[in-house]
GROMACS .gro file of C-alpha atoms in nm:
model
  230
    1MET     CA    1   4.038  -1.374 -17.423
    2GLY     CA    2   4.308  -1.219 -17.627
    3ASP     CA    3   4.247  -0.938 -17.866
    4ARG     CA    4   4.231  -1.148 -18.120
    5ALA     CA    5   3.955  -1.349 -18.019
    6ARG     CA    6   3.771  -1.030 -17.942
    7ARG     CA    7   3.819  -0.850 -18.270
    8GLN     CA    8   3.469  -0.855 -18.513
    9PRO     CA    9   3.502  -0.970 -18.867
   10PRO     CA   10   3.383  -0.740 -19.105
   11VAL     CA   11   2.992  -0.771 -19.140
   12GLY     CA   12   2.832  -0.626 -19.429
   13THR     CA   13   2.439  -0.675 -19.372
   14PRO     CA   14   2.382  -0.790 -18.985
   15PRO     CA   15   2.161  -1.066 -18.945
   16SER     CA   16   1.802  -0.973 -18.933
   17LEU     CA   17   1.520  -1.148 -18.710
   18GLN     CA   18   1.216  -0.927 -18.827
   19GLY     CA   19   0.938  -1.194 -18.977
   20ILE     CA   20   1.005  -1.416 -18.666
   21ASP     CA   21   0.733  -1.515 -18.421
   22ALA     CA   22   0.889  -1.461 -18.036
   23VAL     CA   23   0.617  -1.649 -17.875
   24GLY     CA   24   0.729  -2.000 -17.802
   25ASN     CA   25   1.056  -1.945 -18.072
   26PRO     CA   26   1.392  -2.099 -17.951
   27HIS     CA   27   1.567  -1.784 -18.107
   28ALA     CA   28   1.424  -1.589 -17.819
   29GLN     CA   29   1.525  -1.870 -17.556
   30PHE     CA   30   1.882  -1.877 -17.710
   31LEU     CA   31   1.896  -1.491 -17.662
   32ALA     CA   32   1.769  -1.511 -17.306
   33THR     CA   33   2.032  -1.796 -17.206
   34GLU     CA   34   2.315  -1.571 -17.386
   35HIS     CA   35   2.207  -1.243 -17.190
   36TRP     CA   36   2.216  -1.414 -16.831
   37SER     CA   37   2.536  -1.571 -16.917
   38LEU     CA   38   2.672  -1.221 -17.009
   39LEU     CA   39   2.505  -1.089 -16.693
   40ALA     CA   40   2.652  -1.341 -16.480
   41THR     CA   41   3.023  -1.254 -16.640
   42ARG     CA   42   2.971  -0.927 -16.579
   43SER     CA   43   2.872  -0.978 -16.198
   44MET     CA   44   3.197  -1.177 -16.177
   45THR     CA   45   3.394  -0.926 -16.327
   46TRP     CA   46   3.295  -0.677 -16.114
   47SER     CA   47   3.285  -0.881 -15.808
   48GLU     CA   48   3.674  -0.911 -15.909
   49ILE     CA   49   3.725  -0.509 -15.916
   50PHE     CA   50   3.623  -0.447 -15.577
   51SER     CA   51   3.780  -0.778 -15.441
   52ARG     CA   52   4.130  -0.671 -15.619
   53THR     CA   53   4.085  -0.295 -15.508
   54GLY     CA   54   4.000  -0.421 -15.162
   55THR     CA   55   4.295  -0.654 -15.117
   56TYR     CA   56   4.525  -0.393 -15.251
   57LEU     CA   57   4.416  -0.151 -14.981
   58THR     CA   58   4.442  -0.331 -14.689
   59VAL     CA   59   4.804  -0.481 -14.803
   60LEU     CA   60   4.879  -0.073 -14.851
   61SER     CA   61   4.716   0.000 -14.476
   62ALA     CA   62   4.917  -0.307 -14.328
   63THR     CA   63   5.212  -0.163 -14.501
   64VAL     CA   64   5.164   0.209 -14.337
   65ILE     CA   65   5.087   0.042 -13.998
   66ALA     CA   66   5.413  -0.177 -14.009
   67LEU     CA   67   5.592   0.141 -14.084
   68SER     CA   68   5.436   0.346 -13.786
   69LEU     CA   69   5.538   0.059 -13.568
   70VAL     CA   70   5.896   0.027 -13.674
   71ALA     CA   71   5.931   0.420 -13.652
   72ASN     CA   72   5.764   0.434 -13.320
   73ALA     CA   73   6.028   0.159 -13.216
   74SER     CA   74   6.357   0.269 -13.369
   75GLY     CA   75   6.247   0.611 -13.481
   76PHE     CA   76   6.307   0.726 -13.882
   77GLY     CA   77   6.704   0.588 -13.853
   78ARG     CA   78   6.867   0.348 -14.098
   79ASP     CA   79   6.630   0.058 -13.980
   80PHE     CA   80   6.325   0.257 -14.064
   81GLN     CA   81   6.475   0.333 -14.418
   82MET     CA   82   6.566  -0.050 -14.476
   83PHE     CA   83   6.227  -0.146 -14.393
   84ALA     CA   84   6.078   0.079 -14.591
   85LEU     CA   85   6.286  -0.005 -14.912
   86LEU     CA   86   6.172  -0.376 -14.832
   87VAL     CA   87   5.778  -0.309 -14.816
   88LEU     CA   88   5.746  -0.011 -14.991
   89PRO     CA   89   5.813  -0.209 -15.334
   90VAL     CA   90   5.605  -0.487 -15.240
   91ALA     CA   91   5.304  -0.255 -15.185
   92LEU     CA   92   5.386  -0.095 -15.528
   93LEU     CA   93   5.419  -0.410 -15.699
   94ILE     CA   94   5.066  -0.533 -15.598
   95GLY     CA   95   4.891  -0.182 -15.669
   96LEU     CA   96   5.076  -0.197 -16.044
   97GLY     CA   97   4.917  -0.534 -16.100
   98THR     CA   98   4.584  -0.404 -15.948
   99PHE     CA   99   4.619  -0.124 -16.187
  100PHE     CA  100   4.660  -0.313 -16.483
  101ARG     CA  101   4.397  -0.603 -16.418
  102LEU     CA  102   4.127  -0.327 -16.342
  103ILE     CA  103   4.224  -0.165 -16.680
  104GLU     CA  104   4.181  -0.522 -16.862
  105ALA     CA  105   3.861  -0.557 -16.625
  106ASP     CA  106   3.708  -0.242 -16.762
  107VAL     CA  107   3.780  -0.340 -17.093
  108GLU     CA  108   3.618  -0.686 -17.061
  109ASP     CA  109   3.306  -0.512 -16.889
  110ALA     CA  110   3.264  -0.263 -17.197
  111TRP     CA  111   3.263  -0.600 -17.422
  112LEU     CA  112   2.977  -0.769 -17.203
  113VAL     CA  113   2.810  -0.422 -17.253
  114ILE     CA  114   2.834  -0.428 -17.603
  115GLY     CA  115   2.697  -0.792 -17.641
  116MET     CA  116   2.416  -0.710 -17.420
  117ASN     CA  117   2.317  -0.420 -17.645
  118ARG     CA  118   2.340  -0.636 -17.917
  119LEU     CA  119   2.103  -0.863 -17.755
  120ARG     CA  120   1.849  -0.622 -17.704
  121HIS     CA  121   1.885  -0.526 -18.072
  122ALA     CA  122   1.745  -0.838 -18.138
  123TYR     CA  123   1.487  -0.860 -17.871
  124LEU     CA  124   1.362  -0.538 -18.050
  125GLU     CA  125   1.380  -0.717 -18.397
  126LEU     CA  126   1.152  -0.981 -18.235
  127ALA     CA  127   0.891  -0.758 -18.051
  128PRO     CA  128   0.957  -0.400 -18.148
  129GLU     CA  129   0.685  -0.267 -17.971
  130LEU     CA  130   0.908  -0.322 -17.639
  131GLU     CA  131   1.115  -0.046 -17.714
  132PRO     CA  132   0.957   0.236 -17.509
  133TYR     CA  133   1.026   0.021 -17.200
  134PHE     CA  134   1.384  -0.030 -17.239
  135VAL     CA  135   1.584   0.201 -17.049
  136THR     CA  136   1.924   0.073 -17.154
  137SER     CA  137   2.056   0.114 -17.544
  138HIS     CA  138   2.018  -0.153 -17.805
  139HIS     CA  139   2.273   0.013 -18.030
  140ASP     CA  140   2.669  -0.114 -17.988
  141ASP     CA  141   2.848   0.191 -18.081
  142ALA     CA  142   3.024   0.422 -17.817
  143PRO     CA  143   2.724   0.621 -17.740
  144GLY     CA  144   2.495   0.326 -17.712
  145MET     CA  145   2.718   0.158 -17.483
  146MET     CA  146   2.745   0.493 -17.243
  147THR     CA  147   2.384   0.496 -17.258
  148THR     CA  148   2.364   0.147 -17.081
  149TYR     CA  149   2.622   0.224 -16.868
  150SER     CA  150   2.522   0.603 -16.737
  151PHE     CA  151   2.216   0.672 -16.927
  152ARG     CA  152   2.390   0.943 -17.089
  153ASN     CA  153   2.568   0.947 -17.420
  154ARG     CA  154   2.884   1.065 -17.264
  155VAL     CA  155   3.018   1.133 -16.924
  156GLY     CA  156   3.178   1.419 -16.749
  157LEU     CA  157   3.539   1.422 -16.560
  158THR     CA  158   3.429   1.316 -16.210
  159HIS     CA  159   3.295   1.004 -16.350
  160TRP     CA  160   3.632   0.888 -16.503
  161MET     CA  161   3.800   1.039 -16.182
  162SER     CA  162   3.587   0.847 -15.936
  163GLY     CA  163   3.667   0.538 -16.145
  164SER     CA  164   3.866   0.223 -15.973
  165PRO     CA  165   4.161   0.252 -16.249
  166VAL     CA  166   4.191   0.620 -16.170
  167VAL     CA  167   4.195   0.603 -15.804
  168VAL     CA  168   4.446   0.304 -15.758
  169GLY     CA  169   4.641   0.482 -16.043
  170ILE     CA  170   4.683   0.782 -15.783
  171ILE     CA  171   4.783   0.592 -15.500
  172ASN     CA  172   5.035   0.390 -15.672
  173ALA     CA  173   5.168   0.734 -15.809
  174VAL     CA  174   5.174   0.847 -15.438
  175VAL     CA  175   5.344   0.530 -15.333
  176VAL     CA  176   5.603   0.621 -15.590
  177GLY     CA  177   5.681   0.956 -15.433
  178VAL     CA  178   5.714   0.852 -15.100
  179LEU     CA  179   5.951   0.547 -15.196
  180ALA     CA  180   6.176   0.831 -15.411
  181GLY     CA  181   6.168   1.051 -15.095
  182VAL     CA  182   6.311   0.718 -14.880
  183ILE     CA  183   6.577   0.688 -15.155
  184CYS     CA  184   6.688   1.048 -15.132
  185GLU     CA  185   6.674   1.005 -14.751
  186ILE     CA  186   6.925   0.743 -14.757
  187ALA     CA  187   7.140   0.941 -14.988
  188ASN     CA  188   7.149   1.211 -14.746
  189ALA     CA  189   6.965   1.443 -14.945
  190GLY     CA  190   6.836   1.759 -14.830
  191ASP     CA  191   6.488   1.814 -14.743
  192VAL     CA  192   6.426   2.073 -15.041
  193LEU     CA  193   6.584   1.805 -15.277
  194ARG     CA  194   6.368   1.519 -15.107
  195THR     CA  195   6.032   1.673 -15.134
  196VAL     CA  196   6.121   1.806 -15.498
  197ALA     CA  197   6.231   1.414 -15.603
  198GLY     CA  198   5.885   1.234 -15.396
  199ALA     CA  199   5.695   1.514 -15.595
  200THR     CA  200   5.841   1.461 -15.941
  201ALA     CA  201   5.834   1.100 -15.918
  202ALA     CA  202   5.486   1.114 -15.825
  203LEU     CA  203   5.340   1.312 -16.097
  204LEU     CA  204   5.556   1.138 -16.346
  205ALA     CA  205   5.461   0.800 -16.190
  206ALA     CA  206   5.070   0.912 -16.269
  207ALA     CA  207   5.145   1.028 -16.625
  208VAL     CA  208   5.300   0.713 -16.713
  209LEU     CA  209   5.011   0.532 -16.591
  210GLY     CA  210   4.748   0.746 -16.730
  211VAL     CA  211   4.924   0.740 -17.063
  212VAL     CA  212   4.948   0.358 -17.027
  213GLY     CA  213   4.541   0.315 -16.950
  214TYR     CA  214   4.467   0.550 -17.212
  215ARG     CA  215   4.638   0.360 -17.477
  216ARG     CA  216   4.531   0.028 -17.392
  217VAL     CA  217   4.174   0.147 -17.400
  218ARG     CA  218   4.243   0.356 -17.738
  219GLU     CA  219   4.372   0.082 -17.887
  220VAL     CA  220   4.065  -0.174 -17.835
  221SER     CA  221   3.811   0.131 -17.909
  222ARG     CA  222   4.025   0.166 -18.265
  223GLU     CA  223   3.997  -0.188 -18.324
  224TYR     CA  224   3.613  -0.237 -18.296
  225GLN     CA  225   3.365  -0.171 -18.529
  226PRO     CA  226   3.010  -0.167 -18.440
  227ARG     CA  227   2.724  -0.405 -18.632
  228PHE     CA  228   2.425  -0.211 -18.493
  229PRO     CA  229   2.503   0.178 -18.468
  230GLY     CA  230   2.228   0.428 -18.362
   0.00000   0.00000   0.00000
């Protein structure tokens, strides 16, 4: 689903379900059906996140093993360098695709959480006495979404650093650095120049990926308007 389909039309006064009897009412059944649908979609999204991350790490591990076998067979000469130039860009391409897909999957997961928060808001309009039993939020603003995610209004740096997109992005930056070092080796650059070039390329790649991911999240956040803020 594209961004245009996700954009919410301006809402003056949100619809209210107060005064509707929850017992045997079809509204409650419709809400429950939608809730299970969003939950199943979120489960598939998380499965895709784990699957794509695992696939990339498997490809990268196979690449490292192949490089080590070629190095043992032929040393770190011209044959190894040409083979590294062949397999490292392929691994990097898969890594970049995985990174961008993980960013989009996190955005989609946030929308699913927002949808379930709105449904909880409807549940509490039908049965306000159930509010003390909910540990997740029934507000669709940023604090409400974070409460559902982690049971707190905001998370720290360690939470963000341990996320799949960040981990994959760091690995991609390392691959870029190694590839830059191989290119310098082919160009007969000195050890110091290879080290500096590899480290610079890795840091630059990490910065670029970080900015791209942050801008994507900010773009979606800027366009969103909550209907049931806390």
